[in-house]
Amino acid sequence: MAGLAEPYKIKSVEPLRMTTRAERVQAIRQAGYNTFLLRSKDVYIDLLTDSGTNAMSQGQWSALMLGDEAYSGSESFFRFEAAVREVYGMPFVVPTHQGRGAEHILSQILIHQGDVVPGNMYFTTTREHQELAGGRFVDVIVKEAHDAQNLDPFKGNVDLGELERAIVEAGPEHVPYVSVALTVNMAGGQPVSLENLRAVRRLCDKYGVKIYMDATRAVENAYFVKEREAGSEGRTVREIFREQLSYADGCTMSAKKDAIVNIGGFLATRDEETFEAAKELLVVFEGFPHYGGLAGRDMEAVAVGIQEMVDDDYIRHRVLQVRGLGERLLEAGVPIVQPVGGHGVFLDARRFLPHLDQEELPAQSLAAALYVDAGVRAMERGVVSSGRDAKTGENHHPALELVRLTIPRRVYTESHMDVVAESVSHLFQRRAEIPGLKFVFEPKRLRFFTARFEPLHPSPIFEA
Ligand code: F0G
């Protein structure tokens, strides 16, 4: 399909090791059935995340040599700052080692004990930092987001009624900001419309509440707006991107996604007071404000990536590659979150494994089974990722119990996508044999990263 042909060619290659099923059975056992704990040498196609796993361009690689590694006053910082100003339209920016560094700083500055932070669905690290700062996250995403089969084009939207209720209930003085993610990762990479962003802005202005966006995948969001929202068809992604951000007081950013690099992030704002406070905390937790935990060369790569990410041909291919995988799975009858989102295809483990209860960790088990089948590494995004309720100690039971096949940017070819589609379809044929899992080790915070599991009963799925 012409639409899917890559708008780049390969200049440097990284060999992949082919493994046997017996080796993979051994590897997943050693990893405690947690795909996070696999060694990458044992993985054939790595769809764990699109975070920091991207292929940089020749422009980015050559920019690395320009890295000015001065502790203070680095030219690389000023090039990075200029890119953020130009593309995001934010006057003040501090670099951070990655997105959660920015979330930490922002949360510590703006959130006070007992505050409420409404947002369009939680993200793991974002909510953790809000809670560490004494806040409470309140989900105000539209209800369609929780339904894997609802075809609404903007399932990332904020439910305005719920947002107003959250602000009124807490009292606007106890709402430091509304957190709006573009796109919404945990909902399956679903976008927010410009119309919704404008309405959220009006509502927040009415109550004097700030908006901080999580701009991690905001380019994908802008592409969906161009594709789906009346009035934006003829605009460039760059223009739409800039308009999206115009409704925010500031943003946190994981450059490891949109900006097509391997490490980096930032906190940008229009508010000078917040910027001053951020610089003070930055020196404690990240580094001097002219590098914030990054090398000068990292900031150079981000600066170039910020320009490349808003190229229309690039982002169109990115989104269509992801969608192409989703469409192949749908043809095979595999249940996935629809519409297909921006950064990955999300398998709906509830419908894939209807014989398993959520307490039997269906998405975790499906991710482990997929690895054994073909060496494809995916990530659980369900009950394990969701953690336990801080008060009751019970597992959260998110409506979405998903396995995420996340596509790194500019890394895999269509043939790799074929392998993934075939393996998932194969597993779908054998789905009745996939057993549940139980925890054998469970850390307190962000448990999905390091927890270990065992199958509830022996199954050929996990045998050689
Ligand atoms: N916000 C969103 C929406 C994210 O997806 C992530 C990271 C972060 C913030 C934190 O950024 O990793 O640079 O500290 N998501 C990765 C993922 C880990 O795989 O989805 P970070």
Coordinates of C-alpha atoms and ligand atoms in Angstrom, one line a residue:
M1 CA 0.0 0.0 0.0
A2 CA 1.6 3.3 -1.1
G3 CA 0.4 5.1 2.0
L4 CA 2.4 2.7 4.2
A5 CA 5.8 2.9 2.3
E6 CA 8.4 4.3 4.6
P7 CA 9.5 7.9 4.0
Y8 CA 13.1 7.0 4.9
K9 CA 15.7 4.4 4.0
I10 CA 18.1 2.4 6.1
K11 CA 21.7 3.6 6.5
S12 CA 22.8 1.6 9.6
V13 CA 21.5 -1.7 10.8
E14 CA 21.3 -3.5 14.2
P15 CA 21.3 -7.3 13.8
L16 CA 18.6 -9.2 15.6
R17 CA 19.2 -12.6 17.2
M18 CA 16.7 -15.3 16.3
T19 CA 15.8 -17.5 19.3
T20 CA 14.2 -21.0 19.6
R21 CA 10.9 -21.6 21.4
A22 CA 12.9 -23.6 24.1
E23 CA 15.1 -20.6 24.7
R24 CA 12.1 -18.3 25.0
V25 CA 10.4 -20.6 27.5
Q26 CA 13.5 -20.5 29.6
A27 CA 13.8 -16.8 29.3
I28 CA 10.2 -16.0 30.3
R29 CA 10.6 -18.3 33.3
Q30 CA 13.7 -16.5 34.4
A31 CA 11.9 -13.2 33.9
G32 CA 9.1 -14.2 36.2
Y33 CA 6.6 -14.0 33.3
N34 CA 7.2 -10.2 33.3
T35 CA 8.2 -8.9 29.9
F36 CA 9.9 -6.0 31.6
L37 CA 12.4 -8.4 33.1
L38 CA 13.5 -10.1 29.8
R39 CA 16.9 -9.3 28.5
S40 CA 16.7 -7.6 25.1
K41 CA 19.1 -10.1 23.6
D42 CA 16.4 -12.6 24.0
V43 CA 13.8 -10.4 22.2
Y44 CA 13.2 -10.5 18.4
I45 CA 10.7 -7.7 17.9
D46 CA 10.6 -5.3 20.8
L47 CA 7.2 -3.7 21.2
L48 CA 7.5 -3.1 24.9
T49 CA 7.4 0.6 24.4
D50 CA 7.9 3.4 21.9
S51 CA 9.8 5.3 24.6
G52 CA 13.5 6.0 23.9
T53 CA 13.5 3.1 21.4
N54 CA 13.3 5.3 18.3
A55 CA 15.7 5.5 15.4
M56 CA 17.4 8.9 15.1
S57 CA 17.9 10.5 11.8
Q58 CA 21.2 11.4 10.1
G59 CA 20.4 15.0 11.1
Q60 CA 20.1 14.0 14.8
W61 CA 23.3 11.8 14.7
S62 CA 25.3 14.6 13.2
A63 CA 23.9 17.1 15.6
L64 CA 25.3 15.0 18.5
M65 CA 28.8 16.2 17.5
L66 CA 27.7 19.8 18.1
G67 CA 27.0 19.1 21.7
D68 CA 28.3 21.8 23.9
E69 CA 29.0 20.1 27.2
A70 CA 29.5 23.3 29.2
Y71 CA 28.0 23.0 32.6
S72 CA 26.4 26.4 32.2
G73 CA 25.5 28.6 29.2
S74 CA 25.7 25.6 26.8
E75 CA 24.9 26.5 23.2
S76 CA 23.1 23.2 23.0
F77 CA 20.6 24.4 25.6
F78 CA 19.9 27.5 23.6
R79 CA 19.3 25.5 20.4
F80 CA 17.0 23.2 22.4
E81 CA 15.2 26.2 23.9
A82 CA 14.7 27.8 20.5
A83 CA 13.1 24.6 19.1
V84 CA 10.7 24.4 22.1
R85 CA 9.8 28.1 21.7
E86 CA 9.2 27.8 17.9
V87 CA 7.3 24.5 17.8
Y88 CA 5.5 24.5 21.2
G89 CA 5.1 28.2 21.5
M90 CA 6.2 28.1 25.2
P91 CA 8.6 30.9 26.3
F92 CA 10.2 29.2 29.3
V93 CA 11.6 25.7 29.4
V94 CA 13.8 23.5 31.6
P95 CA 15.3 20.2 30.3
T96 CA 14.8 17.1 32.5
H97 CA 16.3 13.6 32.2
Q98 CA 13.0 12.3 30.9
G99 CA 9.2 13.0 31.2
R100 CA 8.9 11.9 34.9
G101 CA 11.6 14.3 35.9
A102 CA 9.4 17.1 34.6
E103 CA 6.3 15.6 36.3
H104 CA 8.1 15.5 39.6
I105 CA 9.2 19.1 39.4
L106 CA 5.8 20.4 38.3
S107 CA 3.9 18.4 40.9
Q108 CA 6.2 19.6 43.7
I109 CA 5.7 23.2 42.7
L110 CA 2.0 23.4 42.1
I111 CA 0.4 20.6 44.2
H112 CA -0.3 21.0 47.9
Q113 CA -1.5 18.4 50.4
G114 CA -5.2 17.6 49.8
D115 CA -5.4 19.1 46.3
V116 CA -7.3 17.5 43.5
V117 CA -5.8 17.1 40.0
P118 CA -8.4 16.2 37.4
G119 CA -7.1 14.6 34.2
N120 CA -8.1 12.6 31.1
M121 CA -7.2 9.2 32.5
Y122 CA -4.2 8.5 34.7
F123 CA -0.7 7.7 33.5
T124 CA 1.4 5.6 35.9
T125 CA 4.3 8.0 36.6
T126 CA 2.1 11.1 36.3
R127 CA -0.3 10.0 39.0
E128 CA 2.5 8.7 41.2
H129 CA 4.1 12.1 41.2
Q130 CA 0.8 13.9 41.9
E131 CA 0.2 11.6 44.8
L132 CA 3.7 11.9 46.2
A133 CA 3.1 15.7 46.2
G134 CA 0.0 15.2 48.3
G135 CA -2.6 15.4 45.5
R136 CA -5.4 13.1 44.4
F137 CA -5.9 12.3 40.8
V138 CA -9.6 12.4 39.6
D139 CA -10.3 10.8 36.2
V140 CA -12.5 13.1 34.0
I141 CA -12.1 11.4 30.7
V142 CA -15.2 10.8 28.6
K143 CA -16.9 7.5 29.4
E144 CA -16.3 6.2 25.8
A145 CA -12.6 5.9 26.6
H146 CA -13.3 3.0 28.9
D147 CA -15.1 1.0 26.2
A148 CA -12.6 -0.8 23.9
Q149 CA -15.2 -1.2 21.2
N150 CA -16.6 2.4 21.0
L151 CA -15.6 3.9 17.7
D152 CA -15.7 7.6 18.8
P153 CA -12.9 9.5 17.0
F154 CA -11.9 11.5 20.1
K155 CA -11.9 9.0 23.0
G156 CA -9.3 11.1 24.7
N157 CA -11.6 14.0 25.3
V158 CA -12.3 15.5 28.7
D159 CA -15.9 15.1 30.0
L160 CA -16.7 18.7 30.6
G161 CA -19.5 17.9 33.1
E162 CA -17.2 15.7 35.1
L163 CA -14.4 18.3 35.1
E164 CA -16.7 21.0 36.3
R165 CA -18.0 18.8 39.0
A166 CA -14.5 17.9 40.1
I167 CA -13.5 21.6 40.3
V168 CA -16.7 22.6 42.1
E169 CA -16.5 19.7 44.6
A170 CA -12.8 20.4 45.5
G171 CA -13.1 24.2 45.3
P172 CA -11.1 25.8 42.5
E173 CA -8.5 26.9 45.0
H174 CA -7.7 23.2 45.6
V175 CA -7.3 22.4 41.9
P176 CA -3.7 23.5 41.1
Y177 CA -4.2 22.5 37.4
V178 CA -6.0 20.2 35.1
S179 CA -3.8 17.6 33.5
V180 CA -4.7 17.0 29.8
A181 CA -2.7 14.3 28.0
L182 CA -2.3 14.4 24.2
T183 CA -2.8 11.5 23.2
V184 CA -4.1 9.3 26.1
N185 CA -1.7 6.4 26.5
M186 CA -3.7 4.2 28.9
A187 CA -6.9 4.6 26.7
G188 CA -5.0 3.1 23.8
G189 CA -3.4 6.3 22.3
Q190 CA -6.7 8.1 21.8
P191 CA -6.7 11.7 20.8
V192 CA -8.4 14.9 22.1
S193 CA -10.2 17.2 19.7
L194 CA -9.4 20.9 19.4
E195 CA -13.0 21.6 20.1
N196 CA -12.7 19.8 23.4
L197 CA -9.4 21.6 24.3
R198 CA -11.1 25.0 23.6
A199 CA -14.0 24.1 25.9
V200 CA -11.6 22.9 28.6
R201 CA -9.8 26.2 28.4
R202 CA -13.1 28.2 28.7
L203 CA -14.1 26.1 31.7
C204 CA -10.8 26.5 33.4
D205 CA -10.8 30.2 32.7
K206 CA -14.2 30.5 34.4
Y207 CA -12.8 29.0 37.6
G208 CA -9.3 30.5 37.3
V209 CA -7.7 27.0 37.0
K210 CA -4.5 26.3 35.1
I211 CA -4.0 23.6 32.4
Y212 CA -0.8 21.6 32.1
M213 CA -0.7 19.3 29.2
D214 CA 1.2 16.0 29.0
A215 CA 2.5 16.6 25.5
T216 CA 4.3 13.3 25.3
R217 CA 2.5 12.2 22.1
A218 CA 1.0 15.5 21.0
V219 CA 2.2 15.2 17.4
E220 CA 0.2 12.0 17.0
N221 CA -2.8 13.9 18.5
A222 CA -2.3 16.7 15.9
Y223 CA -2.3 14.1 13.1
F224 CA -5.6 12.7 14.3
V225 CA -7.1 16.2 14.4
K226 CA -6.0 16.8 10.8
E227 CA -7.5 13.5 9.8
R228 CA -10.8 13.7 11.8
E229 CA -11.8 17.2 12.8
A230 CA -13.7 19.4 10.5
G231 CA -11.8 22.5 9.6
S232 CA -8.3 21.1 10.1
E233 CA -8.0 18.9 6.9
G234 CA -6.0 21.5 5.0
R235 CA -3.7 22.6 7.9
T236 CA -0.2 21.3 8.6
V237 CA 0.5 19.1 11.6
R238 CA 2.8 21.8 12.8
E239 CA 0.0 24.4 12.8
I240 CA -2.4 22.1 14.6
F241 CA 0.3 21.1 17.1
R242 CA 0.9 24.8 17.9
E243 CA -2.8 25.5 18.4
Q244 CA -3.2 22.5 20.7
L245 CA -0.5 23.8 23.0
S246 CA -1.9 27.3 22.8
Y247 CA -4.6 26.2 25.2
A248 CA -2.1 25.2 27.9
D249 CA -0.4 27.1 30.6
G250 CA 2.5 24.8 30.2
C251 CA 3.4 21.2 29.5
T252 CA 5.5 18.2 30.6
M253 CA 7.1 16.2 27.9
S254 CA 8.8 12.9 27.5
A255 CA 11.1 13.6 24.5
K256 CA 11.7 9.9 24.3
K257 CA 8.4 9.6 22.3
D258 CA 7.4 12.4 20.0
A259 CA 10.9 14.0 19.7
I260 CA 12.4 10.7 18.3
V261 CA 15.3 10.4 20.7
N262 CA 16.6 7.9 23.2
I263 CA 16.6 10.1 26.3
G264 CA 15.3 13.5 27.4
G265 CA 12.3 15.5 28.5
F266 CA 11.3 19.0 29.6
L267 CA 8.9 21.2 31.5
A268 CA 7.7 24.2 29.5
T269 CA 5.5 27.0 30.8
R270 CA 4.2 30.5 30.0
D271 CA 4.4 31.4 33.7
E272 CA 7.6 33.1 34.8
E273 CA 6.9 32.3 38.5
T274 CA 6.6 28.6 37.8
F275 CA 9.7 28.7 35.7
E276 CA 11.7 30.3 38.5
A277 CA 10.4 27.7 41.0
A278 CA 11.2 25.0 38.5
K279 CA 14.9 26.1 38.2
E280 CA 15.3 26.0 42.0
L281 CA 14.0 22.4 42.2
L282 CA 15.9 21.4 39.0
V283 CA 19.2 22.0 40.6
V284 CA 18.2 19.7 43.5
F285 CA 16.8 16.8 41.5
E286 CA 18.0 17.0 37.9
G287 CA 20.9 19.4 37.3
F288 CA 21.7 23.0 36.4
P289 CA 18.9 24.6 34.4
H290 CA 21.1 24.6 31.2
Y291 CA 21.3 20.8 31.1
G292 CA 18.8 19.3 33.6
G293 CA 20.1 15.8 33.6
L294 CA 21.0 15.6 29.9
A295 CA 24.2 15.9 28.0
G296 CA 24.6 18.8 25.6
R297 CA 24.5 16.3 22.8
D298 CA 21.2 15.0 24.0
M299 CA 19.7 18.4 23.9
E300 CA 21.0 18.8 20.3
A301 CA 19.2 15.6 19.3
V302 CA 16.0 16.7 20.9
A303 CA 16.2 20.1 19.1
V304 CA 16.5 18.4 15.7
G305 CA 13.9 15.8 16.6
I306 CA 11.4 18.5 17.5
Q307 CA 11.6 19.9 14.0
E308 CA 11.4 16.4 12.4
M309 CA 8.4 15.2 14.4
V310 CA 6.0 17.8 12.9
D311 CA 6.9 16.8 9.3
D312 CA 3.6 15.7 7.7
D313 CA 5.0 12.8 5.8
Y314 CA 6.8 11.4 8.8
I315 CA 3.9 11.5 11.2
R316 CA 1.4 10.2 8.6
H317 CA 3.6 7.1 8.0
R318 CA 4.0 6.6 11.8
V319 CA 0.3 6.6 12.5
L320 CA -0.6 4.6 9.4
Q321 CA 2.0 1.9 10.2
V322 CA 0.4 1.4 13.6
R323 CA -3.1 1.4 12.1
G324 CA -2.0 -1.1 9.4
L325 CA -1.0 -3.6 12.1
G326 CA -4.3 -3.1 13.9
E327 CA -6.3 -3.7 10.7
R328 CA -4.5 -6.9 10.0
L329 CA -5.4 -8.1 13.5
L330 CA -9.0 -7.1 13.0
E331 CA -9.2 -9.1 9.8
A332 CA -8.0 -12.1 11.8
G333 CA -10.8 -11.5 14.3
V334 CA -8.5 -10.5 17.1
P335 CA -10.2 -8.1 19.7
I336 CA -8.3 -4.8 19.9
V337 CA -9.0 -1.3 21.1
Q338 CA -10.7 0.7 18.4
P339 CA -10.1 3.1 16.8
V340 CA -6.4 2.1 16.6
G341 CA -4.4 4.8 18.5
G342 CA -1.3 6.7 17.7
H343 CA 1.6 4.7 19.3
G344 CA 0.5 1.1 19.4
V345 CA -2.1 -1.6 19.0
F346 CA -3.8 -2.6 22.2
L347 CA -5.1 -6.2 22.5
D348 CA -8.3 -6.4 24.5
A349 CA -7.4 -9.2 26.9
R350 CA -10.9 -9.3 28.4
R351 CA -12.3 -10.4 25.1
F352 CA -9.2 -12.3 24.0
L353 CA -9.3 -14.4 27.2
P354 CA -12.9 -14.5 28.4
H355 CA -12.1 -17.6 30.5
L356 CA -9.9 -15.6 32.9
D357 CA -11.0 -13.3 35.7
Q358 CA -9.2 -10.0 36.0
E359 CA -7.7 -11.2 39.3
E360 CA -6.0 -13.9 37.2
L361 CA -4.0 -11.2 35.4
P362 CA -5.1 -11.9 31.8
A363 CA -3.1 -9.2 30.0
Q364 CA 0.0 -10.1 31.9
S365 CA -0.4 -13.7 30.8
L366 CA -1.1 -12.8 27.2
A367 CA 2.0 -10.6 27.0
A368 CA 4.1 -13.5 28.3
A369 CA 2.5 -16.0 25.9
L370 CA 3.2 -13.7 23.0
Y371 CA 6.8 -13.5 23.8
V372 CA 7.1 -17.3 24.0
D373 CA 5.2 -17.7 20.7
A374 CA 7.4 -15.5 18.5
G375 CA 9.9 -13.5 20.5
V376 CA 7.6 -10.4 20.3
R377 CA 7.8 -8.3 23.5
A378 CA 4.7 -6.4 24.5
M379 CA 3.6 -4.7 27.8
E380 CA 0.7 -5.3 30.2
R381 CA -1.6 -2.3 30.7
G382 CA -4.3 -3.6 32.9
V383 CA -4.8 -4.7 36.5
V384 CA -1.1 -5.1 37.2
S385 CA -0.1 -1.6 35.9
S386 CA -3.1 -0.1 37.7
G387 CA -1.8 -1.1 41.2
R388 CA -3.6 -1.2 44.5
D389 CA -6.0 1.3 46.1
A390 CA -3.9 3.2 48.6
K391 CA -6.7 3.0 51.2
T392 CA -8.2 -0.4 50.8
G393 CA -5.2 -2.3 49.5
E394 CA -7.4 -4.0 46.9
N395 CA -6.3 -4.2 43.3
H396 CA -7.7 -1.4 41.1
H397 CA -9.9 -3.0 38.5
P398 CA -9.5 -0.8 35.4
A399 CA -12.2 -1.2 32.7
L400 CA -9.4 -1.7 30.2
E401 CA -7.3 -4.9 30.5
L402 CA -4.9 -4.5 27.7
V403 CA -1.7 -5.7 26.1
R404 CA 0.1 -3.0 24.3
L405 CA 2.0 -3.6 21.1
T406 CA 3.9 -0.4 21.0
I407 CA 5.6 0.6 17.8
P408 CA 9.0 2.5 18.0
R409 CA 9.4 5.3 15.5
R410 CA 11.3 4.5 12.3
V411 CA 12.6 1.2 13.6
Y412 CA 10.6 -1.8 12.2
T413 CA 9.6 -2.6 8.7
E414 CA 6.3 -3.9 7.3
S415 CA 7.8 -7.4 7.3
H416 CA 8.3 -7.1 11.1
M417 CA 4.6 -6.1 11.4
D418 CA 3.7 -9.2 9.4
V419 CA 5.5 -11.4 12.0
V420 CA 3.7 -9.7 14.8
A421 CA 0.3 -10.0 13.1
E422 CA 0.9 -13.7 12.4
S423 CA 2.0 -14.5 15.9
V424 CA -0.9 -12.7 17.6
S425 CA -3.4 -14.4 15.2
H426 CA -1.8 -17.8 16.0
L427 CA -2.1 -17.2 19.7
F428 CA -5.7 -16.2 19.2
Q429 CA -6.4 -19.6 17.8
R430 CA -4.9 -21.2 20.9
R431 CA -6.4 -18.7 23.4
A432 CA -8.3 -21.3 25.4
E433 CA -5.0 -22.8 26.5
I434 CA -3.6 -19.5 28.0
P435 CA -3.6 -19.8 31.8
G436 CA -3.9 -17.1 34.4
L437 CA -1.0 -15.9 36.5
K438 CA -0.4 -15.1 40.2
F439 CA 2.0 -12.7 41.9
V440 CA 5.0 -14.3 43.5
F441 CA 6.7 -11.0 44.2
E442 CA 5.0 -7.6 44.3
P443 CA 6.8 -4.3 44.9
K444 CA 4.8 -1.5 46.5
R445 CA 5.2 1.2 43.9
L446 CA 4.8 0.9 40.1
R447 CA 4.7 -2.8 40.6
F448 CA 4.4 -3.7 36.9
F449 CA 8.1 -2.9 36.4
T450 CA 9.6 -5.5 38.7
A451 CA 6.8 -7.9 39.8
R452 CA 7.3 -11.6 39.3
F453 CA 4.6 -14.2 38.5
E454 CA 3.8 -17.9 38.0
P455 CA 1.2 -19.6 35.9
L456 CA -1.8 -20.7 37.9
H457 CA -1.6 -24.2 36.3
P458 CA 0.8 -25.9 33.8
S459 CA 0.0 -25.2 30.2
P460 CA 1.6 -26.0 26.8
I461 CA 1.6 -22.3 26.1
F462 CA 4.5 -21.9 28.5
E463 CA 6.3 -25.1 27.5
A464 CA 8.8 -25.9 24.8
Ligands
F0G1 N1 3.4 10.6 30.1 C1 3.0 9.7 29.3 C2 1.7 9.8 28.6 C3 3.9 8.6 29.0 O1 3.5 7.7 28.2 C4 5.1 8.5 29.7 C5 6.0 7.4 29.5 C6 5.5 9.5 30.6 C7 4.6 10.6 30.8 C8 6.7 9.5 31.4 O2 7.8 9.8 30.6 O3 9.1 7.7 30.6 O4 10.1 9.8 29.8 O5 9.6 9.5 32.2 N2 5.6 6.3 29.0 C9 6.5 5.2 28.7 C10 5.6 4.2 28.0 C11 7.2 4.7 29.8 O6 6.1 3.1 27.7 O7 4.4 4.4 27.7 P1 9.3 9.2 30.8

